[in-house]
Amino acid sequence: LTICEDNFISEKNILILNDKNFDKAIQKYDYLLVLFYLPFNPECKKFLSELEKTHPTLSKENIFLSKIDISTEKNVTKKFGINEYPRVIFFIKGKKFEYRGSGKSKGIVNWVLNKLGKKIMKLNTTQEIEKLKKDNDVVLIYYGNNANDINEFTKSSKDNEEYPFAIVENEKLIDKYSQKGKVTLYKNSENKIVEIIDIKEQNINDLINIHAISYFMEFDEK
C-alpha cells in the first residue's frame, strides 16, 4: 500500500476509496475511473487485474484509477444504486458516465480516451488504414481536414466510445479511397461500407446506430 497526497491510499496504482473519502476524490480529481467491486468475486478480480494494466497509459492523461469495496462501503453503494458487480463509472469533473467498454485493458483505455476525445487516430499510410479495419469489426474514418467536420466527428466519438475513430488527411490517400469529405463506416463481419457527406454529430450517431449493430449473431459455447 502507498500513501498518496491528501492521505489517499493506493494499491498497485489504484486508489482505495471508501464512504468517507469518496466525495473528496471526486472533487480532487478531474478524471476518475471508479471500479465498484467485491474483492473475492472472480469477475471483479479479473477486471481489477486488467484495470491495473491501464495505469501507464491513462496516468499520462491525468486519469486516476480507483476501486471501492461495495461489501463494506454501504453509503456510496446506496447513493449510486450499485446492485451489480463489477460496475465502473467514469467521473469527468464530477459528472458521471457509465462505463460501456470491454473487460480488457486495451478496451478500457480506448473507451476512456474516446470519452475525452483523445483517441482519434491520425492515419498516414494505406497499411495503417487497412490494419485498423482488419483489427476491428467496426471502424469510422473521416477523410478530410475541414475543421468543422473534425469537430463534429470528435463530438460523436465521445458518444460512441466502443468504436475506433480515425482521420485521414493525406490528399493522396483520400484520392486513393475516393472518400474526400466523407465519414465512412466499415463493418467487417457484414462486409459493409457506408458513408455520409453531411458531417454532423447526430448524423454520425445515426450512421452508427443503424449500421454498426449486428442483428444476427453466431452463438457458440461462450
XYZ file of N, CA and C in Angstrom:
666
model
N 0.830 -1.191 0.000
C 0.000 0.000 0.000
C 0.872 1.251 0.000
N 0.424 2.274 -0.698
C 1.162 3.534 -0.788
C 0.283 4.682 -0.315
N 0.849 5.575 0.469
C 0.120 6.755 0.914
C 0.330 7.870 -0.103
N -0.757 8.350 -0.685
C -0.690 9.423 -1.685
C -0.943 10.765 -0.991
N -0.929 11.834 -1.789
C -1.225 13.144 -1.222
C -2.657 13.173 -0.687
N -2.875 14.017 0.302
C -4.170 14.128 0.980
C -4.589 12.813 1.638
N -3.588 11.963 1.935
C -3.806 10.716 2.685
C -4.651 9.679 1.952
N -4.756 9.786 0.635
C -5.376 8.705 -0.121
C -4.419 7.519 -0.137
N -4.965 6.326 -0.017
C -4.151 5.111 -0.055
C -4.268 4.469 -1.432
N -3.135 4.032 -1.960
C -3.099 3.434 -3.290
C -2.502 2.033 -3.220
N -3.062 1.136 -4.031
C -2.543 -0.228 -4.134
C -2.377 -0.568 -5.611
N -1.141 -0.807 -6.031
C -0.833 -1.087 -7.434
C -1.392 0.024 -8.333
N -1.198 1.267 -7.909
C -1.612 2.468 -8.647
C -3.130 2.652 -8.722
N -3.861 1.946 -7.879
C -5.320 2.079 -7.806
C -5.676 2.698 -6.453
N -6.331 3.843 -6.463
C -6.740 4.471 -5.211
C -7.814 3.628 -4.524
N -7.698 3.492 -3.220
C -8.696 2.748 -2.443
C -9.661 3.763 -1.828
N -10.894 3.748 -2.296
C -11.889 4.709 -1.815
C -12.829 4.061 -0.807
N -13.477 4.911 -0.018
C -14.452 4.436 0.957
C -15.538 5.496 1.140
N -16.464 5.229 2.043
C -17.575 6.160 2.265
C -17.093 7.555 2.682
N -15.992 7.605 3.409
C -15.518 8.879 3.949
C -14.775 9.737 2.925
N -14.005 9.105 2.040
C -13.171 9.912 1.138
C -13.664 9.952 -0.307
N -14.795 9.300 -0.587
C -15.269 9.197 -1.967
C -15.556 10.576 -2.565
N -16.349 11.371 -1.887
C -16.709 12.697 -2.412
C -15.467 13.584 -2.563
N -14.538 13.445 -1.648
C -13.294 14.216 -1.712
C -12.509 13.859 -2.974
N -12.493 12.572 -3.319
C -11.779 12.121 -4.519
C -12.434 12.670 -5.778
N -13.761 12.680 -5.806
C -14.490 13.199 -6.969
C -14.166 14.683 -7.180
N -14.045 15.407 -6.079
C -13.742 16.840 -6.158
C -12.277 17.095 -6.536
N -11.396 16.242 -6.052
C -9.957 16.458 -6.243
C -9.497 16.122 -7.659
N -9.999 15.003 -8.204
C -9.508 14.516 -9.487
C -10.500 14.815 -10.608
N -10.052 15.520 -11.617
C -10.932 15.865 -12.742
C -11.377 14.624 -13.501
N -10.488 13.649 -13.600
C -10.796 12.423 -14.345
C -10.554 11.232 -13.432
N -11.622 10.595 -13.002
C -11.517 9.496 -12.043
C -12.372 8.315 -12.495
N -11.723 7.189 -12.712
C -12.417 5.958 -13.092
C -12.575 5.108 -11.834
N -13.821 4.766 -11.503
C -14.097 4.057 -10.250
C -14.650 2.665 -10.532
N -13.990 1.663 -9.954
C -14.469 0.288 -10.035
C -15.193 -0.055 -8.734
N -16.488 -0.378 -8.835
C -17.257 -0.869 -7.698
C -17.160 -2.390 -7.744
N -16.610 -2.995 -6.694
C -16.286 -4.416 -6.800
C -16.438 -5.155 -5.467
N -16.436 -6.480 -5.586
C -16.346 -7.368 -4.434
C -14.982 -8.049 -4.502
N -14.165 -7.951 -3.464
C -12.777 -8.418 -3.519
C -12.598 -9.879 -3.914
N -13.535 -10.752 -3.528
C -13.335 -12.173 -3.770
C -14.156 -12.707 -4.947
N -14.837 -11.819 -5.657
C -15.606 -12.245 -6.822
C -14.655 -12.439 -8.016
N -14.719 -13.577 -8.699
C -13.790 -13.860 -9.803
C -13.830 -12.828 -10.925
N -15.032 -12.393 -11.317
C -15.136 -11.418 -12.399
C -14.561 -10.067 -11.978
N -14.776 -9.695 -10.724
C -14.220 -8.439 -10.220
C -12.699 -8.498 -10.189
N -12.151 -9.641 -9.786
C -10.704 -9.807 -9.728
C -10.091 -9.724 -11.121
N -10.775 -10.289 -12.110
C -10.301 -10.221 -13.492
C -10.275 -8.780 -13.990
N -11.364 -8.059 -13.738
C -11.440 -6.678 -14.206
C -10.392 -5.817 -13.509
N -10.208 -6.028 -12.213
C -9.225 -5.249 -11.470
C -7.823 -5.479 -12.024
N -7.531 -6.725 -12.374
C -6.224 -7.050 -12.954
C -6.010 -6.317 -14.272
N -7.049 -6.258 -15.109
C -6.947 -5.546 -16.383
C -6.846 -4.034 -16.152
N -7.561 -3.547 -15.148
C -7.540 -2.117 -14.834
C -6.130 -1.679 -14.436
N -5.449 -2.511 -13.677
C -4.090 -2.190 -13.239
C -3.148 -1.999 -14.431
N -3.384 -2.737 -15.510
C -2.522 -2.657 -16.693
C -2.688 -1.331 -17.444
N -3.782 -0.627 -17.191
C -4.043 0.612 -17.938
C -3.314 1.818 -17.360
N -2.771 1.681 -16.165
C -2.187 2.834 -15.473
C -1.098 3.550 -16.267
N -0.128 2.838 -16.868
C 0.933 3.549 -17.591
C 0.414 4.475 -18.684
N -0.662 4.071 -19.360
C -1.216 4.888 -20.437
C -2.119 5.989 -19.909
N -3.052 5.634 -19.039
C -4.043 6.608 -18.583
C -3.445 7.660 -17.652
N -2.417 7.298 -16.905
C -1.808 8.271 -15.994
C -1.177 9.435 -16.756
N -0.756 9.190 -17.998
C -0.178 10.265 -18.808
C -1.213 11.335 -19.151
N -2.485 10.964 -19.077
C -3.572 11.899 -19.364
C -4.198 12.429 -18.074
N -3.515 12.226 -16.955
C -4.030 12.660 -15.637
C -5.361 12.010 -15.294
N -5.513 10.762 -15.732
C -6.706 9.982 -15.394
C -6.349 9.063 -14.241
N -7.106 9.166 -13.144
C -6.815 8.384 -11.952
C -7.761 7.180 -11.874
N -7.208 6.079 -11.387
C -7.955 4.831 -11.258
C -8.257 4.602 -9.782
N -9.425 4.037 -9.507
C -9.785 3.802 -8.109
C -10.718 2.606 -7.999
N -10.861 2.123 -6.779
C -11.760 0.998 -6.514
C -12.437 1.218 -5.168
N -13.636 0.670 -5.042
C -14.353 0.769 -3.771
C -15.080 -0.547 -3.513
N -14.887 -1.084 -2.344
C -15.451 -2.376 -1.942
C -16.917 -2.182 -1.556
N -17.810 -2.703 -2.376
C -19.232 -2.474 -2.124
C -19.778 -3.333 -0.987
N -18.984 -4.290 -0.523
C -19.441 -5.121 0.599
C -19.289 -4.404 1.930
N -18.429 -3.388 1.966
C -18.205 -2.664 3.228
C -18.621 -1.199 3.171
N -18.549 -0.589 1.985
C -18.845 0.851 1.859
C -20.293 1.034 1.405
N -21.199 0.968 2.341
C -22.630 0.902 2.038
C -23.227 2.245 1.591
N -22.710 3.347 2.106
C -23.296 4.655 1.777
C -23.122 4.995 0.294
N -21.902 4.848 -0.209
C -21.647 5.128 -1.623
C -22.384 4.131 -2.500
N -22.405 2.877 -2.070
C -23.108 1.834 -2.825
C -24.583 2.190 -2.985
N -25.187 2.669 -1.920
C -26.602 3.054 -1.959
C -26.797 4.315 -2.785
N -25.899 5.280 -2.632
C -26.017 6.561 -3.331
C -26.061 6.373 -4.844
N -25.258 5.449 -5.356
C -25.186 5.250 -6.806
C -25.983 4.031 -7.277
N -26.744 3.457 -6.381
C -27.606 2.339 -6.759
C -26.847 1.153 -7.311
N -25.757 0.809 -6.663
C -24.931 -0.298 -7.138
C -25.562 -1.611 -6.708
N -26.130 -2.341 -7.672
C -26.729 -3.636 -7.358
C -26.176 -4.743 -8.256
N -25.062 -4.438 -8.917
C -24.399 -5.457 -9.735
C -22.897 -5.180 -9.697
N -22.120 -6.162 -10.055
C -20.667 -6.011 -9.977
C -20.000 -6.969 -10.977
N -18.836 -6.607 -11.474
C -18.212 -5.306 -11.309
C -18.972 -4.229 -12.074
N -18.955 -3.030 -11.550
C -19.560 -1.887 -12.231
C -18.552 -0.747 -12.223
N -18.476 -0.033 -13.319
C -17.483 1.029 -13.446
C -18.169 2.331 -13.843
N -17.787 3.405 -13.170
C -18.285 4.736 -13.504
C -17.084 5.658 -13.708
N -17.128 6.437 -14.771
C -16.070 7.402 -15.072
C -16.578 8.794 -14.716
N -15.877 9.471 -13.817
C -16.260 10.816 -13.398
C -15.376 11.837 -14.106
N -16.016 12.736 -14.869
C -15.303 13.810 -15.549
C -15.732 15.119 -14.900
N -14.851 15.675 -14.092
C -15.132 16.914 -13.345
C -16.449 16.812 -12.595
N -16.634 15.668 -11.961
C -17.798 15.438 -11.114
C -19.009 14.849 -11.820
N -19.016 14.886 -13.148
C -20.148 14.335 -13.900
C -19.894 12.866 -14.187
N -20.894 12.029 -13.942
C -20.662 10.597 -14.064
C -21.126 10.031 -15.403
N -20.340 9.063 -15.896
C -20.634 8.357 -17.139
C -20.472 6.867 -16.895
N -21.498 6.106 -17.235
C -21.441 4.648 -17.068
C -20.476 4.044 -18.086
N -19.609 3.172 -17.599
C -18.660 2.509 -18.478
C -19.377 1.482 -19.349
N -19.075 1.497 -20.667
C -19.736 0.575 -21.596
C -18.728 -0.188 -22.443
N -17.493 -0.222 -21.989
C -16.451 -0.881 -22.773
C -16.263 -2.336 -22.382
N -15.170 -2.913 -22.860
C -14.884 -4.324 -22.613
C -14.177 -4.490 -21.270
N -13.911 -5.743 -20.924
C -13.226 -6.038 -19.685
C -11.732 -6.207 -19.853
N -11.207 -5.864 -21.011
C -9.781 -5.975 -21.280
C -9.120 -4.600 -21.185
N -7.834 -4.600 -20.833
C -7.122 -3.344 -20.625
C -7.153 -2.441 -21.850
N -6.965 -3.031 -23.030
C -6.994 -2.235 -24.264
C -8.347 -1.574 -24.459
N -9.416 -2.338 -24.180
C -10.762 -1.790 -24.315
C -11.041 -0.686 -23.320
N -10.523 -0.839 -22.099
C -10.703 0.193 -21.072
C -10.029 1.490 -21.515
N -8.790 1.367 -21.987
C -8.040 2.540 -22.446
C -8.765 3.226 -23.592
N -9.182 2.443 -24.583
C -9.867 3.011 -25.752
C -11.132 3.751 -25.341
N -11.918 3.134 -24.459
C -13.190 3.739 -24.050
C -12.953 5.059 -23.331
N -12.030 5.055 -22.382
C -11.776 6.256 -21.591
C -11.244 7.389 -22.460
N -10.266 7.090 -23.314
C -9.685 8.137 -24.158
C -10.695 8.639 -25.192
N -11.526 7.739 -25.689
C -12.591 8.170 -26.607
C -13.545 9.124 -25.899
N -13.840 8.824 -24.640
C -14.776 9.663 -23.882
C -14.229 11.072 -23.735
N -12.917 11.198 -23.732
C -12.290 12.508 -23.610
C -11.933 13.106 -24.964
N -12.291 12.391 -26.039
C -11.987 12.887 -27.377
C -10.503 12.848 -27.697
N -9.756 11.955 -27.049
C -8.308 11.891 -27.235
C -7.851 10.634 -27.970
N -8.786 9.843 -28.439
C -8.412 8.567 -29.033
C -8.538 8.575 -30.552
N -8.846 9.717 -31.131
C -8.977 9.760 -32.588
C -7.587 9.661 -33.212
N -7.393 8.621 -33.994
C -6.088 8.362 -34.588
C -5.909 9.121 -35.893
N -4.681 9.467 -36.201
C -4.326 10.029 -37.498
C -3.655 8.918 -38.310
N -4.235 8.582 -39.435
C -3.701 7.510 -40.280
C -2.981 8.122 -41.476
N -1.751 7.689 -41.691
C -0.913 8.324 -42.713
C -0.479 7.395 -43.832
N -0.811 6.119 -43.732
C -0.437 5.167 -44.787
C -1.587 4.213 -45.057
N -1.531 3.595 -46.223
C -2.521 2.569 -46.568
C -2.463 1.426 -45.572
N -1.248 1.069 -45.153
C -1.076 -0.037 -44.216
C -1.778 0.249 -42.895
N -1.675 1.488 -42.417
C -2.332 1.843 -41.152
C -3.847 1.766 -41.281
N -4.368 2.214 -42.412
C -5.819 2.163 -42.634
C -6.303 0.722 -42.657
N -5.622 -0.114 -43.429
C -6.064 -1.497 -43.587
C -5.898 -2.294 -42.295
N -4.862 -1.989 -41.515
C -4.666 -2.694 -40.247
C -5.777 -2.341 -39.263
N -6.145 -1.067 -39.199
C -7.222 -0.658 -38.309
C -8.526 -1.348 -38.685
N -8.798 -1.420 -39.981
C -10.018 -2.082 -40.444
C -9.985 -3.581 -40.154
N -8.812 -4.187 -40.284
C -8.676 -5.622 -40.059
C -8.816 -5.982 -38.587
N -8.281 -5.116 -37.708
C -8.243 -5.425 -36.279
C -9.546 -5.141 -35.547
N -10.499 -4.451 -36.207
C -11.750 -4.083 -35.548
C -12.935 -4.392 -36.458
N -14.014 -4.859 -35.851
C -15.189 -5.170 -36.672
C -15.825 -3.907 -37.219
N -15.884 -2.855 -36.392
C -16.481 -1.587 -36.818
C -15.461 -0.475 -36.655
N -15.257 0.303 -37.716
C -14.317 1.419 -37.710
C -14.970 2.608 -38.401
N -14.729 3.818 -37.867
C -15.200 5.035 -38.531
C -14.008 5.902 -38.901
N -13.949 6.314 -40.169
C -12.842 7.133 -40.650
C -13.389 8.375 -41.343
N -12.843 9.522 -40.960
C -13.157 10.766 -41.660
C -12.006 11.080 -42.610
N -12.342 11.277 -43.877
C -11.346 11.593 -44.898
C -11.430 13.086 -45.222
N -10.504 13.869 -44.687
C -10.525 15.294 -44.965
C -9.818 16.079 -43.873
N -9.863 17.404 -43.996
C -9.206 18.256 -42.988
C -10.028 19.499 -42.648
N -11.345 19.420 -42.901
C -12.220 20.540 -42.555
C -12.394 20.611 -41.042
N -12.105 21.763 -40.455
C -12.117 21.912 -39.001
C -13.503 21.644 -38.399
N -14.554 22.115 -39.063
C -15.910 21.885 -38.549
C -16.272 20.406 -38.588
N -15.888 19.742 -39.680
C -16.153 18.304 -39.789
C -15.426 17.532 -38.692
N -14.165 17.893 -38.453
C -13.378 17.208 -37.430
C -13.984 17.433 -36.049
N -14.498 18.634 -35.804
C -15.134 18.930 -34.521
C -16.379 18.065 -34.311
N -17.215 17.937 -35.343
C -18.417 17.094 -35.244
C -18.041 15.627 -35.084
N -17.009 15.207 -35.787
C -16.511 13.831 -35.723
C -16.017 13.531 -34.306
N -15.302 14.481 -33.723
C -14.777 14.318 -32.363
C -15.907 14.228 -31.348
N -16.927 15.051 -31.501
C -18.061 15.012 -30.568
C -18.765 13.660 -30.641
N -18.903 13.117 -31.833
C -19.536 11.808 -31.975
C -18.703 10.712 -31.335
N -17.376 10.847 -31.392
C -16.510 9.826 -30.792
C -16.744 9.714 -29.288
N -17.126 10.826 -28.657
C -17.388 10.815 -27.218
C -18.707 10.118 -26.896
N -19.605 10.056 -27.881
C -20.888 9.379 -27.690
C -20.785 7.884 -27.970
N -19.734 7.489 -28.681
C -19.629 6.106 -29.163
C -18.246 5.556 -28.831
N -17.972 5.465 -27.533
C -16.633 5.156 -27.053
C -16.135 3.788 -27.493
N -17.074 2.862 -27.787
C -16.656 1.495 -28.055
C -16.071 1.290 -29.449
N -16.194 2.301 -30.313
C -15.715 2.147 -31.686
C -14.496 3.025 -31.961
N -13.531 2.510 -32.739
C -12.365 3.335 -33.105
C -12.754 4.416 -34.121
N -12.281 5.636 -33.887
C -12.461 6.755 -34.809
C -11.077 7.162 -35.318
N -10.979 7.472 -36.601
C -9.685 7.858 -37.164
C -9.889 8.906 -38.251
N -8.820 9.655 -38.507
C -8.848 10.712 -39.524
C -7.730 10.482 -40.530
N -8.075 10.649 -41.804
C -7.082 10.594 -42.884
C -7.063 11.968 -43.545
N -5.928 12.657 -43.462
C -5.810 14.000 -44.031
C -4.952 14.032 -45.290
N -4.184 12.975 -45.516
C -3.292 12.915 -46.675
C -4.094 12.879 -47.971
N -3.862 13.873 -48.845
C -4.658 14.011 -50.070
C -4.532 12.795 -50.991
N -3.333 12.225 -51.088
C -3.145 11.057 -51.950
C -3.943 9.861 -51.457
N -3.968 9.688 -50.122
C -4.749 8.592 -49.556
C -6.242 8.832 -49.741
N -6.653 10.077 -49.566
C -8.072 10.414 -49.758
C -8.493 10.113 -51.189
N -7.662 10.485 -52.141
C -7.960 10.208 -53.554
C -7.976 8.706 -53.811
N -7.063 7.993 -53.192
C -6.989 6.545 -53.396
C -8.273 5.855 -52.952
N -8.827 6.307 -51.840
C -10.047 5.689 -51.308
C -11.315 6.370 -51.819
N -11.156 7.469 -52.565
C -12.300 8.198 -53.140
C -13.342 8.566 -52.088
N -12.884 9.101 -50.957
C -13.791 9.389 -49.844
C -13.688 10.833 -49.359
N -13.232 11.730 -50.175
C -12.971 13.099 -49.730
C -14.207 13.741 -49.095
N -14.023 14.292 -47.887
C -15.105 14.979 -47.200
C -16.187 14.066 -46.664
N -15.868 12.786 -46.466
C -16.875 11.832 -46.015
C -16.458 11.170 -44.703
N -17.464 10.760 -43.938
C -17.249 9.838 -42.824
C -17.704 8.471 -43.313
N -16.810 7.511 -43.216
C -17.088 6.174 -43.721
C -17.048 5.167 -42.589
N -18.089 4.334 -42.531
C -18.159 3.263 -41.546
C -17.847 1.936 -42.242
N -16.875 1.239 -41.708
C -16.507 -0.083 -42.224
C -16.935 -1.131 -41.209
N -17.657 -2.142 -41.681
C -18.087 -3.236 -40.798
C -17.649 -4.566 -41.402
N -16.629 -5.153 -40.778
C -16.012 -6.363 -41.318
C -16.953 -7.550 -41.415
N -17.668 -7.826 -40.325
C -18.450 -9.057 -40.247
C -19.535 -9.138 -41.310
N -19.976 -7.985 -41.811
C -21.021 -7.975 -42.840
C -20.493 -7.448 -44.164
N -19.142 -7.271 -44.227
C -18.516 -6.762 -45.456
C -19.241 -5.504 -45.935
N -19.477 -4.608 -44.995
C -20.310 -3.426 -45.255
C -19.463 -2.152 -45.222
N -19.720 -1.255 -46.168
C -19.111 0.070 -46.176
C -20.224 1.091 -46.393
N -20.398 2.017 -45.429
C -21.456 3.021 -45.519
C -20.826 4.388 -45.289
N -21.253 5.384 -46.039
C -20.640 6.704 -45.924
C -21.688 7.809 -45.858
N -21.298 8.933 -45.257
C -22.147 10.125 -45.251
C -21.283 11.338 -45.602
N -21.912 12.347 -46.179
C -21.176 13.563 -46.536
C -21.649 14.771 -45.718
N -22.812 14.663 -45.075
C -23.302 15.747 -44.217
C -22.774 15.484 -42.816
N -21.603 16.029 -42.514
C -20.881 15.665 -41.294
C -21.403 16.457 -40.100
N -22.345 15.866 -39.408
C -22.891 16.420 -38.175
C -22.874 15.315 -37.111
N -22.708 15.718 -35.863
C -22.636 14.736 -34.781
C -23.817 13.772 -34.813
N -25.039 14.287 -34.939
C -26.221 13.430 -34.921
C -26.249 12.499 -36.118
N -25.818 12.988 -37.280
C -25.798 12.139 -38.473
C -24.823 10.975 -38.318
N -23.684 11.256 -37.685
C -22.708 10.187 -37.450
C -23.263 9.182 -36.447
N -23.910 9.698 -35.403
C -24.525 8.809 -34.405
C -25.597 7.928 -35.050
N -26.388 8.526 -35.937
C -27.421 7.755 -36.638
C -26.797 6.672 -37.518
N -25.705 7.037 -38.173
C -24.989 6.073 -39.011
C -24.571 4.857 -38.193
N -24.042 5.117 -36.999
C -23.598 4.029 -36.127
C -24.778 3.208 -35.627
N -25.833 3.894 -35.180
C -26.996 3.177 -34.637
C -27.650 2.267 -35.664
N -27.631 2.700 -36.921
C -28.278 1.918 -37.982
C -27.391 0.787 -38.488
N -26.097 1.052 -38.626
C -25.241 0.106 -39.349
C -24.197 -0.621 -38.516
N -23.891 -0.145 -37.310
C -22.804 -0.778 -36.548
C -23.253 -2.016 -35.787
N -24.529 -2.027 -35.379
C -25.013 -3.119 -34.544
C -25.346 -4.332 -35.403
N -24.913 -5.505 -34.937
C -25.238 -6.753 -35.636
C -26.567 -7.283 -35.110
N -27.487 -7.502 -36.010
C -28.792 -8.006 -35.601
C -28.836 -9.536 -35.591
N -27.901 -10.160 -36.289
C -27.804 -11.611 -36.288
C -26.415 -11.978 -35.806
N -26.356 -12.839 -34.790
C -25.079 -13.189 -34.194
C -24.928 -14.701 -34.133
N -23.685 -15.162 -34.288
C -23.413 -16.582 -34.120
C -23.208 -16.860 -32.642
N -23.879 -17.884 -32.145
C -23.738 -18.263 -30.755
C -22.840 -19.488 -30.637
N -21.888 -19.413 -29.739
C -21.002 -20.556 -29.517
C -21.020 -20.900 -28.032
N -20.046 -21.685 -27.596
C -20.033 -22.130 -26.190
C -19.891 -20.969 -25.227
N -19.247 -19.844 -25.672
C -19.068 -18.700 -24.799
C -20.392 -18.039 -24.475
